[in-house]
Coordinates of C-alpha atoms in Angstrom, one line a residue:
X1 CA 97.8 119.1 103.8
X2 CA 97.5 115.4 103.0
X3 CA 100.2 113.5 101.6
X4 CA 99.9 112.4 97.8
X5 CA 100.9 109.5 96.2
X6 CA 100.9 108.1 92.6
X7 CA 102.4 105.4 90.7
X8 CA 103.0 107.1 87.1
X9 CA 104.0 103.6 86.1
X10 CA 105.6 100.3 87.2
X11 CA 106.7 97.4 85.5
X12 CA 109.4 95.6 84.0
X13 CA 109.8 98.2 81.2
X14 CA 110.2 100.9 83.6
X15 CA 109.0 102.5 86.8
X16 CA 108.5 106.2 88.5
X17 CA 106.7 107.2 91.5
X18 CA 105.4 110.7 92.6
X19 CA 105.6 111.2 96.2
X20 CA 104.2 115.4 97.2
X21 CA 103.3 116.9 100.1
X22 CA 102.6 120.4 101.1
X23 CA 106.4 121.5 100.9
X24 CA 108.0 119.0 98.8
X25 CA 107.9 116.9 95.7
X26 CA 109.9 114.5 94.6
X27 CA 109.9 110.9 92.4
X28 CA 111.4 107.6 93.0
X29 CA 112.8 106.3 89.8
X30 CA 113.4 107.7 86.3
X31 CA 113.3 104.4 84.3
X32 CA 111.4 106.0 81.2
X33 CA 112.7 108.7 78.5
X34 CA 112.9 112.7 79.9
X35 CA 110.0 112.9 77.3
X36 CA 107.8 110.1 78.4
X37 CA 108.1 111.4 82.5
X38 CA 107.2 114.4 81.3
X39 CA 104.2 113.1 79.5
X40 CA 103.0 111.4 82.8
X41 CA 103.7 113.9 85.4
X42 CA 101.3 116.4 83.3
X43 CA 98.8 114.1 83.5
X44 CA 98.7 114.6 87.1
X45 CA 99.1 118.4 86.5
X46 CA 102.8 118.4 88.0
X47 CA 105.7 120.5 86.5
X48 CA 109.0 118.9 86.4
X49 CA 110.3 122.3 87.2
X50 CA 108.5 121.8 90.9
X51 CA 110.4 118.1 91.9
X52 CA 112.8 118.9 94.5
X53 CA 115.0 115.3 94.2
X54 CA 114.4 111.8 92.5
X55 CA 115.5 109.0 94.5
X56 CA 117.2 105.8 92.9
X57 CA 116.5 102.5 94.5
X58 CA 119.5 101.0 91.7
X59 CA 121.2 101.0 88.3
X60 CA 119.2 99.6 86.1
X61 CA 117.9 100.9 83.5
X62 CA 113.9 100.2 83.9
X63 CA 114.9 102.7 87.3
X64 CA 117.5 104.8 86.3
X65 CA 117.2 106.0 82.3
X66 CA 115.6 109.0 82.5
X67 CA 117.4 110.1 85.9
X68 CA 120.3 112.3 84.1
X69 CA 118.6 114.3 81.7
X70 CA 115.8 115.0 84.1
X71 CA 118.3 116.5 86.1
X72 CA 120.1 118.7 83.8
X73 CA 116.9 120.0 82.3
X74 CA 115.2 121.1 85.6
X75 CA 118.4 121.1 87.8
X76 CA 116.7 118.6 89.9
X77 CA 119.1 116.8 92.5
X78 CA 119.4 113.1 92.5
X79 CA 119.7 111.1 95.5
X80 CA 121.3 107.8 95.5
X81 CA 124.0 105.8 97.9
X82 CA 127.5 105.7 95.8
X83 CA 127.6 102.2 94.6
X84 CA 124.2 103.0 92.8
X85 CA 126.3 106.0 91.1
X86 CA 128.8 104.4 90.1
X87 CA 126.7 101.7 88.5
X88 CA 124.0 104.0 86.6
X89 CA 127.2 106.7 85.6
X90 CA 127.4 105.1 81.7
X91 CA 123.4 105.4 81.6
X92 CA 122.8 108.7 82.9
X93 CA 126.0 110.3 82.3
X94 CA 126.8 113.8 83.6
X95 CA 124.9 115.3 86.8
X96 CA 125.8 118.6 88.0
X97 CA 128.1 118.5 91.2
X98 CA 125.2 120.6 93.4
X99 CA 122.5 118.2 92.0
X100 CA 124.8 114.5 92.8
X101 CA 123.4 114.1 96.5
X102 CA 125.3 110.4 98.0
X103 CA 123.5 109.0 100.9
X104 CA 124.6 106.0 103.4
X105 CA 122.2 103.2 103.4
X106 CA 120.4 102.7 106.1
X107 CA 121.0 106.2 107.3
X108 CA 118.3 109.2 107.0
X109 CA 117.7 112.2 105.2
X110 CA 115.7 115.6 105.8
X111 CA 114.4 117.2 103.1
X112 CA 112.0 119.9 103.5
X113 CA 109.0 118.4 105.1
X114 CA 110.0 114.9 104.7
X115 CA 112.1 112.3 106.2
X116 CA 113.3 109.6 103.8
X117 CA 114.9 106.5 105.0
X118 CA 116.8 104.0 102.6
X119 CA 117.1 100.8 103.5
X120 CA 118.8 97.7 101.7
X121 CA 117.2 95.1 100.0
X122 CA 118.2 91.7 98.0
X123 CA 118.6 92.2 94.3
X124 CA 121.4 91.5 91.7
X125 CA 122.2 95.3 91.5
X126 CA 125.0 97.2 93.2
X127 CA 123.8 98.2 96.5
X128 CA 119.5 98.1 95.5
X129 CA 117.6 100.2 98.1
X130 CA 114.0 100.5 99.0
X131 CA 112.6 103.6 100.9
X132 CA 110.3 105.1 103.3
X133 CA 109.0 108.6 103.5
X134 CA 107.9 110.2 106.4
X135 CA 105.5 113.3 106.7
X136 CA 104.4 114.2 110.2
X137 CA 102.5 111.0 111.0
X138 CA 102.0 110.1 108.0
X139 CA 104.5 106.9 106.4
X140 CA 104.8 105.2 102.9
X141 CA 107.1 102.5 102.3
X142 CA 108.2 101.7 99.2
X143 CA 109.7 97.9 98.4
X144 CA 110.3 96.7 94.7
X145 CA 113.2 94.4 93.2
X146 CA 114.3 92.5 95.9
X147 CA 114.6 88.3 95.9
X148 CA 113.3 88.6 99.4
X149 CA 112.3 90.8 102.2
X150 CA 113.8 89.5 105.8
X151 CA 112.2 90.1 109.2
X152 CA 114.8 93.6 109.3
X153 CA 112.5 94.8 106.6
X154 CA 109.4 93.9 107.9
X155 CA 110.0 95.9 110.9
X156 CA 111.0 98.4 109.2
X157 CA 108.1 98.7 107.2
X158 CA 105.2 97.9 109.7
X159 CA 102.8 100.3 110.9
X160 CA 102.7 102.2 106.9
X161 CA 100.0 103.7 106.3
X162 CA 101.1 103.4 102.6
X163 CA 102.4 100.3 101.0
X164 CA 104.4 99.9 97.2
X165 CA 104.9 96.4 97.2
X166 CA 106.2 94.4 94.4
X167 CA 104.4 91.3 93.2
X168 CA 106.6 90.5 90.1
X169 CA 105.6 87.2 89.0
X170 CA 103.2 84.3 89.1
X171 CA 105.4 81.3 89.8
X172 CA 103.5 78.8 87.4
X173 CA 103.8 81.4 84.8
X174 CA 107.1 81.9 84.9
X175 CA 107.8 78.3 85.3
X176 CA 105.8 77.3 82.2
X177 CA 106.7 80.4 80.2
X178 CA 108.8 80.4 77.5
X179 CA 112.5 82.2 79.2
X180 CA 115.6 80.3 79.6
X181 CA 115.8 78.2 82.8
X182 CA 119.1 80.0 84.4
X183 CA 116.6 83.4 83.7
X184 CA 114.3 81.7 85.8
X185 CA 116.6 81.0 88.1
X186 CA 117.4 84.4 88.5
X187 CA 114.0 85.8 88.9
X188 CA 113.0 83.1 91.1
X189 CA 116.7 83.9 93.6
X190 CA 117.1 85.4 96.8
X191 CA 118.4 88.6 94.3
X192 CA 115.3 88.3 91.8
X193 CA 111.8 89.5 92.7
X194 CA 109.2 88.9 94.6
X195 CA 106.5 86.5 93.4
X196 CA 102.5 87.1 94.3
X197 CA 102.5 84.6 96.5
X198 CA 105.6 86.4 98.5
X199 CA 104.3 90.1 98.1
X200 CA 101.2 88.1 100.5
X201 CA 103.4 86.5 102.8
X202 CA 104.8 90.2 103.6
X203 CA 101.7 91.8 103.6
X204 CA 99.9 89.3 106.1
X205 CA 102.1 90.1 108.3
X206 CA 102.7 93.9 108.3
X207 CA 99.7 95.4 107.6
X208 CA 97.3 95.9 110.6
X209 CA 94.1 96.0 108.9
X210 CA 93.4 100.1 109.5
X211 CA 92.6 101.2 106.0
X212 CA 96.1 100.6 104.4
X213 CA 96.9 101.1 101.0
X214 CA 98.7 98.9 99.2
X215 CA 99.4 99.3 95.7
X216 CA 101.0 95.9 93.8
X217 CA 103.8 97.0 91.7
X218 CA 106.5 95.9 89.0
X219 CA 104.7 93.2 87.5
X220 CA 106.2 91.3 84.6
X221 CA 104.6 91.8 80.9
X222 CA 105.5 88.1 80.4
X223 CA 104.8 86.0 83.7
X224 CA 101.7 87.6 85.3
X225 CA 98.5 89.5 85.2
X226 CA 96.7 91.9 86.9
X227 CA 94.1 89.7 87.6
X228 CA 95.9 86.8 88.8
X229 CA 98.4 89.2 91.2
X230 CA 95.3 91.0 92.4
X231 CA 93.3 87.9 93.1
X232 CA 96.6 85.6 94.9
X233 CA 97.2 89.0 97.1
X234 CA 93.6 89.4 97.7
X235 CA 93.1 85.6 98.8
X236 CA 96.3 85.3 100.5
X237 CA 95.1 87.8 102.6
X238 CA 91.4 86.7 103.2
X239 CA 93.8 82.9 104.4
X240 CA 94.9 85.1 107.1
X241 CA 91.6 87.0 108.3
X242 CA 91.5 90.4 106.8
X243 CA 88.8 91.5 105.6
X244 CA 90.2 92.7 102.1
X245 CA 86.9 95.1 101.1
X246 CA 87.1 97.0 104.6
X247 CA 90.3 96.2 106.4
X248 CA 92.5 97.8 103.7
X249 CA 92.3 99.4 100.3
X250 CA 94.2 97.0 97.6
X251 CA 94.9 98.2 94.2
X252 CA 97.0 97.4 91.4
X253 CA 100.3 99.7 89.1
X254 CA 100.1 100.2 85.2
X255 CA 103.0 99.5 83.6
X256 CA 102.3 101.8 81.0
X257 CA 100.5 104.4 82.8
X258 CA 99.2 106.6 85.7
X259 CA 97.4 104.7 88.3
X260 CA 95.3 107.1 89.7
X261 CA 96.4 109.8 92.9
X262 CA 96.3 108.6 96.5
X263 CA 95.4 111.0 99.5
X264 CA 96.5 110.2 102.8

């Protein structure tokens, strides 16, 4: 049974990602209505009823609105370390006790067929998390809303056959664009996002070249474009000797929408 992945949408308005393999499926983030995840799992043919967890990576709410009332309809648990709960608890509100699972950072958990590792990142959240999943061999690592991503996180990450990496914003965009300059600020910190020219910085140096896939995520409706993301990542990487067309498989989110399944 391969492993089957698919971004049901990412961006700055919201974001949910299906993870399923042959015992378990689960999502990471709820940052869209009950009604709207619904929508976009059964475009993919998935019934809510069938998720066994969704993961948080934080609070807000482009990650987290959804969560509660996903829950209570389809008694799905939710998985997320306790700063995250106590931040999202106005936005979700009530989860029942046998659905509010609390992880450590850092620390892993078995569920069914997978093995899901948490691991901290740099963002003006609580206690923001980015994860990997493990399925036999198989590994996907999933990194969004983070300022920066240290050399703790590369390790960590290496050696995926799967990677979910956030390219937020175009620097000269942003810089030229139209929000306030402490917003800016913000973005551009060591607790903002990742910019397209970071997301290839990290990927030049993790990937191996073996017929990855890497799928750019979170990008902002207001400072950047698929084209320009896809084409910085794409020659960022040709800079450092991949060869982009057969070395790996590099693909882009939808913010509003499914962007296709992924077999592994």
């Amino acid at each position: 049974m391969t492993v089957k992945v698919c971004s049901l949408s990412s961006g700055s308005s919201g974001n949910c990602q299906y993870i399923e393999t042959e015992n378990t499926r689960i999502i990471i983030d709820a940052g869209f209505s009950g009604k709207r995840i619904e929508q976009l799992l059964g475009e993919i043919q998935v019934d809510p009823r069938s998720l066994d967890a969704i993961l948080v990576t934080h609070e807000h709410i482009d990650h987290s609105k959804g969560v509660g009332v996903l829950s209570r309809r389809y008694d799905i648990p939710v998985y997320a370390n306790e700063n995250t709960w106590k931040g999202m608890e106005s936005t979700i509100k009530n989860v029942k006790t046998h659905n509010t699972k609390v992880f450590t950072t850092n620390r892993n958990i078995e569920l069914k067929d997978v093995l899901i590792h948490p691991f901290n990142v740099s963002h003006d959240a609580s206690e923001p998390v980015g994860y990997i999943i493990f399925n036999n061999k198989t590994k996907l690592s999933f990194v969004t809303d983070t300022g920066y991503i240290n050399e703790g996180i590369k390790k960590r990450i290496s050696n995926s056959h799967f990677y979910f990496m956030e390219s937020n914003h175009d620097v000269k965009m942003l810089m030229e664009g139209s929000y306030p300059m402490m917003l800016k600020k913000r973005i551009m910190s060591l607790k903002g996002h990742l910019s397209n020219d970071d997301a290839a910085d990290v990927l030049s140096e993790v990937l191996r070249g073996e017929n990855e896939i890497v799928l750019l995520a979170h990008l902002s409706q207001d400072n950047n474009e698929p084209e320009i993301a896809y084409s910085t990542v794409r020659n960022g990487l040709l800079s450092q000797g991949f060869d982009v067309d057969n070395d790996l498989r590099l693909n882009m989110t939808n913010r509003d929408g499914i962007s296709g399944i992924y077999s592994l």
